[in-house]
PDB file of C-alpha atoms in Angstrom:
ATOM      1  CA  MET A   1     130.529 -22.523  55.913  1.00 64.00           C
ATOM      2  CA  ASN A   2     133.581 -21.605  57.800  1.00 76.00           C
ATOM      3  CA  ARG A   3     136.399 -23.858  58.802  1.00 79.00           C
ATOM      4  CA  ARG A   4     135.195 -24.266  62.402  1.00 79.00           C
ATOM      5  CA  SER A   5     131.712 -25.460  61.325  1.00 80.00           C
ATOM      6  CA  ILE A   6     133.236 -28.027  58.988  1.00 80.00           C
ATOM      7  CA  GLY A   7     135.526 -29.232  61.782  1.00 78.00           C
ATOM      8  CA  LEU A   8     132.621 -29.594  64.228  1.00 80.00           C
ATOM      9  CA  MET A   9     130.533 -31.499  61.663  1.00 83.00           C
ATOM     10  CA  GLY A  10     133.480 -33.806  61.008  1.00 80.00           C
ATOM     11  CA  LEU A  11     133.948 -34.409  64.731  1.00 80.00           C
ATOM     12  CA  ALA A  12     130.233 -35.110  65.200  1.00 82.00           C
ATOM     13  CA  SER A  13     130.222 -37.627  62.346  1.00 81.00           C
ATOM     14  CA  MET A  14     133.297 -39.370  63.811  1.00 79.00           C
ATOM     15  CA  VAL A  15     131.598 -39.653  67.218  1.00 76.00           C
ATOM     16  CA  ALA A  16     128.409 -41.013  65.599  1.00 74.00           C
ATOM     17  CA  ALA A  17     130.408 -43.556  63.580  1.00 72.00           C
ATOM     18  CA  THR A  18     132.322 -44.665  66.673  1.00 72.00           C
ATOM     19  CA  LEU A  19     129.164 -45.094  68.750  1.00 66.00           C
ATOM     20  CA  SER A  20     127.394 -47.067  66.041  1.00 67.00           C
ATOM     21  CA  ALA A  21     130.439 -49.283  65.505  1.00 67.00           C
ATOM     22  CA  CYS A  22     130.575 -50.295  69.177  1.00 69.00           C
ATOM     23  CA  GLY A  23     126.928 -51.407  69.172  1.00 70.00           C
ATOM     24  CA  PHE A  24     125.559 -48.407  71.052  1.00 66.00           C
ATOM     25  CA  ARG A  25     121.892 -47.662  70.516  1.00 69.00           C
ATOM     26  CA  LEU A  26     119.204 -45.935  72.492  1.00 72.00           C
ATOM     27  CA  ARG A  27     117.074 -48.032  74.804  1.00 69.00           C
ATOM     28  CA  GLN A  28     114.128 -49.501  72.927  1.00 73.00           C
ATOM     29  CA  PRO A  29     110.747 -50.421  74.421  1.00 77.00           C
ATOM     30  CA  TYR A  30     110.621 -53.971  75.734  1.00 81.00           C
ATOM     31  CA  ASP A  31     109.020 -56.658  73.588  1.00 84.00           C
ATOM     32  CA  TYR A  32     106.766 -58.933  75.649  1.00 87.00           C
ATOM     33  CA  ALA A  33     105.318 -62.328  74.719  1.00 88.00           C
ATOM     34  CA  PHE A  34     101.935 -61.273  76.154  1.00 91.00           C
ATOM     35  CA  LYS A  35      99.446 -58.472  75.541  1.00 92.00           C
ATOM     36  CA  THR A  36      97.628 -58.368  78.901  1.00 92.00           C
ATOM     37  CA  ILE A  37      98.930 -58.768  82.438  1.00 91.00           C
ATOM     38  CA  ALA A  38      97.334 -58.749  85.867  1.00 90.00           C
ATOM     39  CA  VAL A  39      99.534 -57.499  88.695  1.00 89.00           C
ATOM     40  CA  LEU A  40      98.473 -58.865  92.073  1.00 87.00           C
ATOM     41  CA  PRO A  41      97.787 -57.994  94.822  1.00 84.00           C
ATOM     42  CA  SER A  42      95.361 -55.251  93.933  1.00 67.00           C
ATOM     43  CA  PRO A  43      96.015 -52.419  94.605  1.00 62.00           C
ATOM     44  CA  GLY A  44      99.336 -53.710  95.966  1.00 69.00           C
ATOM     45  CA  ALA A  45     102.369 -52.056  97.466  1.00 76.00           C
ATOM     46  CA  GLY A  46     104.611 -49.460  95.847  1.00 84.00           C
ATOM     47  CA  VAL A  47     106.333 -51.797  93.381  1.00 85.00           C
ATOM     48  CA  ALA A  48     103.050 -53.273  92.132  1.00 85.00           C
ATOM     49  CA  LEU A  49     101.556 -49.820  91.625  1.00 86.00           C
ATOM     50  CA  GLU A  50     104.601 -48.484  89.769  1.00 88.00           C
ATOM     51  CA  LEU A  51     104.815 -51.642  87.668  1.00 87.00           C
ATOM     52  CA  ARG A  52     101.204 -51.251  86.479  1.00 85.00           C
ATOM     53  CA  ARG A  53     102.077 -47.761  85.236  1.00 87.00           C
ATOM     54  CA  SER A  54     105.353 -48.811  83.587  1.00 87.00           C
ATOM     55  CA  PHE A  55     104.124 -51.017  80.766  1.00 83.00           C
ATOM     56  CA  GLY A  56     104.422 -49.499  77.325  1.00 74.00           C
ATOM     57  CA  GLN A  57     101.854 -49.347  74.573  1.00 77.00           C
ATOM     58  CA  GLY A  58     102.165 -53.031  73.643  1.00 81.00           C
ATOM     59  CA  VAL A  59     100.891 -54.387  76.975  1.00 88.00           C
ATOM     60  CA  GLN A  60      97.720 -53.617  78.892  1.00 88.00           C
ATOM     61  CA  ALA A  61      97.966 -53.921  82.664  1.00 86.00           C
ATOM     62  CA  LEU A  62      94.510 -54.767  83.991  1.00 85.00           C
ATOM     63  CA  ALA A  63      93.073 -52.274  86.441  1.00 78.00           C
ATOM     64  CA  SER A  64      92.958 -53.001  90.152  1.00 74.00           C
ATOM     65  CA  GLY A  65      90.029 -55.206  91.030  1.00 75.00           C
ATOM     66  CA  SER A  66      89.787 -56.746  87.542  1.00 80.00           C
ATOM     67  CA  ASP A  67      89.416 -60.485  87.144  1.00 85.00           C
ATOM     68  CA  PRO A  68      92.980 -61.850  86.763  1.00 84.00           C
ATOM     69  CA  SER A  69      91.723 -64.775  84.655  1.00 85.00           C
ATOM     70  CA  LYS A  70      91.086 -62.283  81.816  1.00 88.00           C
ATOM     71  CA  ALA A  71      94.828 -61.608  81.508  1.00 91.00           C
ATOM     72  CA  GLU A  72      97.262 -63.763  79.544  1.00 92.00           C
ATOM     73  CA  VAL A  73      99.742 -63.717  82.436  1.00 94.00           C
ATOM     74  CA  VAL A  74      99.521 -62.972  86.139  1.00 93.00           C
ATOM     75  CA  LEU A  75     102.405 -61.382  88.021  1.00 92.00           C
ATOM     76  CA  GLN A  76     101.983 -61.996  91.707  1.00 91.00           C
ATOM     77  CA  VAL A  77     104.015 -59.875  94.097  1.00 90.00           C
ATOM     78  CA  LEU A  78     104.325 -62.247  97.033  1.00 92.00           C
ATOM     79  CA  GLU A  79     106.332 -59.978  99.318  1.00 91.00           C
ATOM     80  CA  GLU A  80     107.742 -56.479  99.297  1.00 90.00           C
ATOM     81  CA  ARG A  81     109.839 -55.837 102.370  1.00 91.00           C
ATOM     82  CA  ARG A  82     111.663 -52.635 103.283  1.00 92.00           C
ATOM     83  CA  VAL A  83     114.458 -52.936 105.821  1.00 93.00           C
ATOM     84  CA  LYS A  84     116.574 -50.296 107.544  1.00 90.00           C
ATOM     85  CA  VAL A  85     119.736 -51.667 109.171  1.00 91.00           C
ATOM     86  CA  VAL A  86     122.280 -49.785 111.271  1.00 87.00           C
ATOM     87  CA  VAL A  87     125.735 -50.427 109.791  1.00 86.00           C
ATOM     88  CA  GLY A  88     127.833 -47.774 111.529  1.00 86.00           C
ATOM     89  CA  THR A  89     127.919 -46.134 114.950  1.00 82.00           C
ATOM     90  CA  THR A  90     130.170 -43.685 116.746  1.00 81.00           C
ATOM     91  CA  ALA A  91     132.217 -44.540 119.823  1.00 83.00           C
ATOM     92  CA  ALA A  92     129.362 -43.100 121.886  1.00 83.00           C
ATOM     93  CA  GLY A  93     126.889 -45.506 120.275  1.00 81.00           C
ATOM     94  CA  GLN A  94     125.153 -42.929 118.080  1.00 82.00           C
ATOM     95  CA  VAL A  95     124.042 -44.064 114.641  1.00 82.00           C
ATOM     96  CA  ARG A  96     126.242 -42.781 111.807  1.00 83.00           C
ATOM     97  CA  GLU A  97     125.195 -44.925 108.839  1.00 90.00           C
ATOM     98  CA  PHE A  98     122.192 -46.942 107.728  1.00 90.00           C
ATOM     99  CA  GLN A  99     121.713 -49.442 104.959  1.00 92.00           C
ATOM    100  CA  LEU A 100     118.304 -49.319 103.286  1.00 93.00           C
ATOM    101  CA  ARG A 101     117.070 -52.462 101.552  1.00 94.00           C
ATOM    102  CA  ILE A 102     114.040 -53.526  99.542  1.00 93.00           C
ATOM    103  CA  HIS A 103     113.402 -57.220  98.987  1.00 94.00           C
ATOM    104  CA  LEU A 104     110.831 -58.234  96.381  1.00 93.00           C
ATOM    105  CA  LYS A 105     109.523 -61.769  95.960  1.00 94.00           C
ATOM    106  CA  PHE A 106     107.365 -62.493  92.900  1.00 94.00           C
ATOM    107  CA  GLN A 107     106.253 -65.117  90.414  1.00 95.00           C
ATOM    108  CA  LEU A 108     104.829 -65.032  86.894  1.00 95.00           C
ATOM    109  CA  ARG A 109     102.341 -67.576  85.639  1.00 94.00           C
ATOM    110  CA  THR A 110      99.763 -67.903  82.900  1.00 93.00           C
ATOM    111  CA  ALA A 111      96.072 -67.467  83.670  1.00 88.00           C
ATOM    112  CA  GLN A 112      95.825 -71.285  83.561  1.00 90.00           C
ATOM    113  CA  GLY A 113      98.480 -71.598  86.304  1.00 88.00           C
ATOM    114  CA  LYS A 114     101.599 -72.581  84.304  1.00 92.00           C
ATOM    115  CA  ASP A 115     104.743 -71.131  85.913  1.00 93.00           C
ATOM    116  CA  LEU A 116     106.705 -68.880  83.557  1.00 94.00           C
ATOM    117  CA  ILE A 117     108.989 -67.435  86.229  1.00 95.00           C
ATOM    118  CA  PRO A 118     109.075 -69.443  89.451  1.00 95.00           C
ATOM    119  CA  VAL A 119     109.136 -67.706  92.834  1.00 95.00           C
ATOM    120  CA  THR A 120     112.098 -65.338  92.616  1.00 95.00           C
ATOM    121  CA  GLU A 121     113.519 -62.747  94.985  1.00 95.00           C
ATOM    122  CA  ILE A 122     115.356 -59.630  93.872  1.00 95.00           C
ATOM    123  CA  SER A 123     116.659 -56.868  96.091  1.00 94.00           C
ATOM    124  CA  GLN A 124     118.233 -53.436  96.098  1.00 94.00           C
ATOM    125  CA  GLN A 125     120.251 -51.701  98.783  1.00 94.00           C
ATOM    126  CA  ARG A 126     121.629 -48.221  99.378  1.00 92.00           C
ATOM    127  CA  ASP A 127     123.846 -46.789 102.094  1.00 91.00           C
ATOM    128  CA  SER A 128     122.877 -43.574 103.847  1.00 86.00           C
ATOM    129  CA  SER A 129     124.775 -41.523 106.377  1.00 84.00           C
ATOM    130  CA  PHE A 130     122.917 -40.093 109.352  1.00 82.00           C
ATOM    131  CA  THR A 131     123.320 -36.830 111.244  1.00 79.00           C
ATOM    132  CA  GLU A 132     121.126 -35.924 114.206  1.00 78.00           C
ATOM    133  CA  SER A 133     121.298 -32.244 113.287  1.00 80.00           C
ATOM    134  CA  ALA A 134     119.626 -32.892 109.919  1.00 81.00           C
ATOM    135  CA  VAL A 135     116.912 -35.415 110.780  1.00 78.00           C
ATOM    136  CA  LEU A 136     114.247 -33.961 108.463  1.00 82.00           C
ATOM    137  CA  ALA A 137     116.645 -33.789 105.529  1.00 82.00           C
ATOM    138  CA  LYS A 138     117.765 -37.364 106.173  1.00 82.00           C
ATOM    139  CA  ASP A 139     114.124 -38.529 106.272  1.00 86.00           C
ATOM    140  CA  ALA A 140     113.564 -36.910 102.870  1.00 89.00           C
ATOM    141  CA  GLU A 141     116.768 -38.502 101.570  1.00 89.00           C
ATOM    142  CA  GLU A 142     115.644 -41.891 102.857  1.00 89.00           C
ATOM    143  CA  ALA A 143     112.297 -41.565 101.068  1.00 90.00           C
ATOM    144  CA  MET A 144     114.106 -40.573  97.869  1.00 93.00           C
ATOM    145  CA  LEU A 145     116.464 -43.560  98.144  1.00 92.00           C
ATOM    146  CA  TYR A 146     113.522 -45.942  98.642  1.00 92.00           C
ATOM    147  CA  ARG A 147     111.794 -44.474  95.542  1.00 93.00           C
ATOM    148  CA  ASP A 148     115.011 -44.875  93.555  1.00 94.00           C
ATOM    149  CA  MET A 149     115.387 -48.498  94.650  1.00 93.00           C
ATOM    150  CA  GLN A 150     111.731 -49.163  93.829  1.00 93.00           C
ATOM    151  CA  THR A 151     112.224 -47.760  90.320  1.00 93.00           C
ATOM    152  CA  ASP A 152     115.332 -49.930  89.859  1.00 94.00           C
ATOM    153  CA  LEU A 153     113.387 -53.019  90.979  1.00 94.00           C
ATOM    154  CA  VAL A 154     110.595 -52.240  88.512  1.00 93.00           C
ATOM    155  CA  GLN A 155     113.143 -51.900  85.689  1.00 93.00           C
ATOM    156  CA  GLN A 156     114.725 -55.246  86.654  1.00 94.00           C
ATOM    157  CA  LEU A 157     111.281 -56.804  86.732  1.00 93.00           C
ATOM    158  CA  LEU A 158     110.376 -55.404  83.303  1.00 92.00           C
ATOM    159  CA  ARG A 159     113.604 -56.863  81.841  1.00 92.00           C
ATOM    160  CA  ARG A 160     112.790 -60.263  83.349  1.00 93.00           C
ATOM    161  CA  LEU A 161     109.256 -60.142  81.947  1.00 93.00           C
ATOM    162  CA  ALA A 162     110.637 -59.247  78.514  1.00 91.00           C
ATOM    163  CA  ALA A 163     112.941 -62.290  78.698  1.00 92.00           C
ATOM    164  CA  VAL A 164     109.896 -64.602  78.769  1.00 92.00           C
ATOM    165  CA  LYS A 165     109.551 -65.632  75.128  1.00 87.00           C
ATOM    166  CA  SER A 166     106.723 -68.161  75.121  1.00 82.00           C
ATOM    167  CA  LEU A 167     103.585 -68.746  77.089  1.00 76.00           C
TER     168      LEU A 167
END
C-alpha cells in the first residue's frame, strides 16, 4: 500500500468513528404494534393508496374491499384536501406565486372501535412561482410538488403509527 491509500483509509475510519459517536445511523424500518391494518376509504385518495403500499414486511395492509374487522387496527382517512392559494400578484393583477397545500385528517382505532390516535389533521405546503409563458411546465411542477407533499404526509403518518405502542 502506498502512503495515499493509508491516508484515505485513516480519513475514512475517522469519519466513520465521528458519525457513530454522534448517534448517526441509517434509517431503520418502523416497528409497529400491529401486524394487520385496514386503510379506509377503499380505494381512497392518493394518500390512502400510497400508504397501503408503504408498509414494510412486518405489516400487512388489507386489500381494497376487504372486511376492515379482520385487521387489528383501522386507519380512516377522513379528509384529504388539496388547496391552491394565490399569494403573490404583479401590479397588473397577474398571478406570480401560488401556495400549494394538502390537508389530511385521519384517525386510528382498533377493530373493536378503541381510539388509538384521535381525529388529527396534518398538512404540508409548498410555494410555487408562476409564469404565463411556461404554463405546461408549471402544471408539471405543480403535480410534482403535490406528489412530494403526499409522500411527506405518508412518512409523517408512518412515524405516528409507529409511535403507537399498545393496542
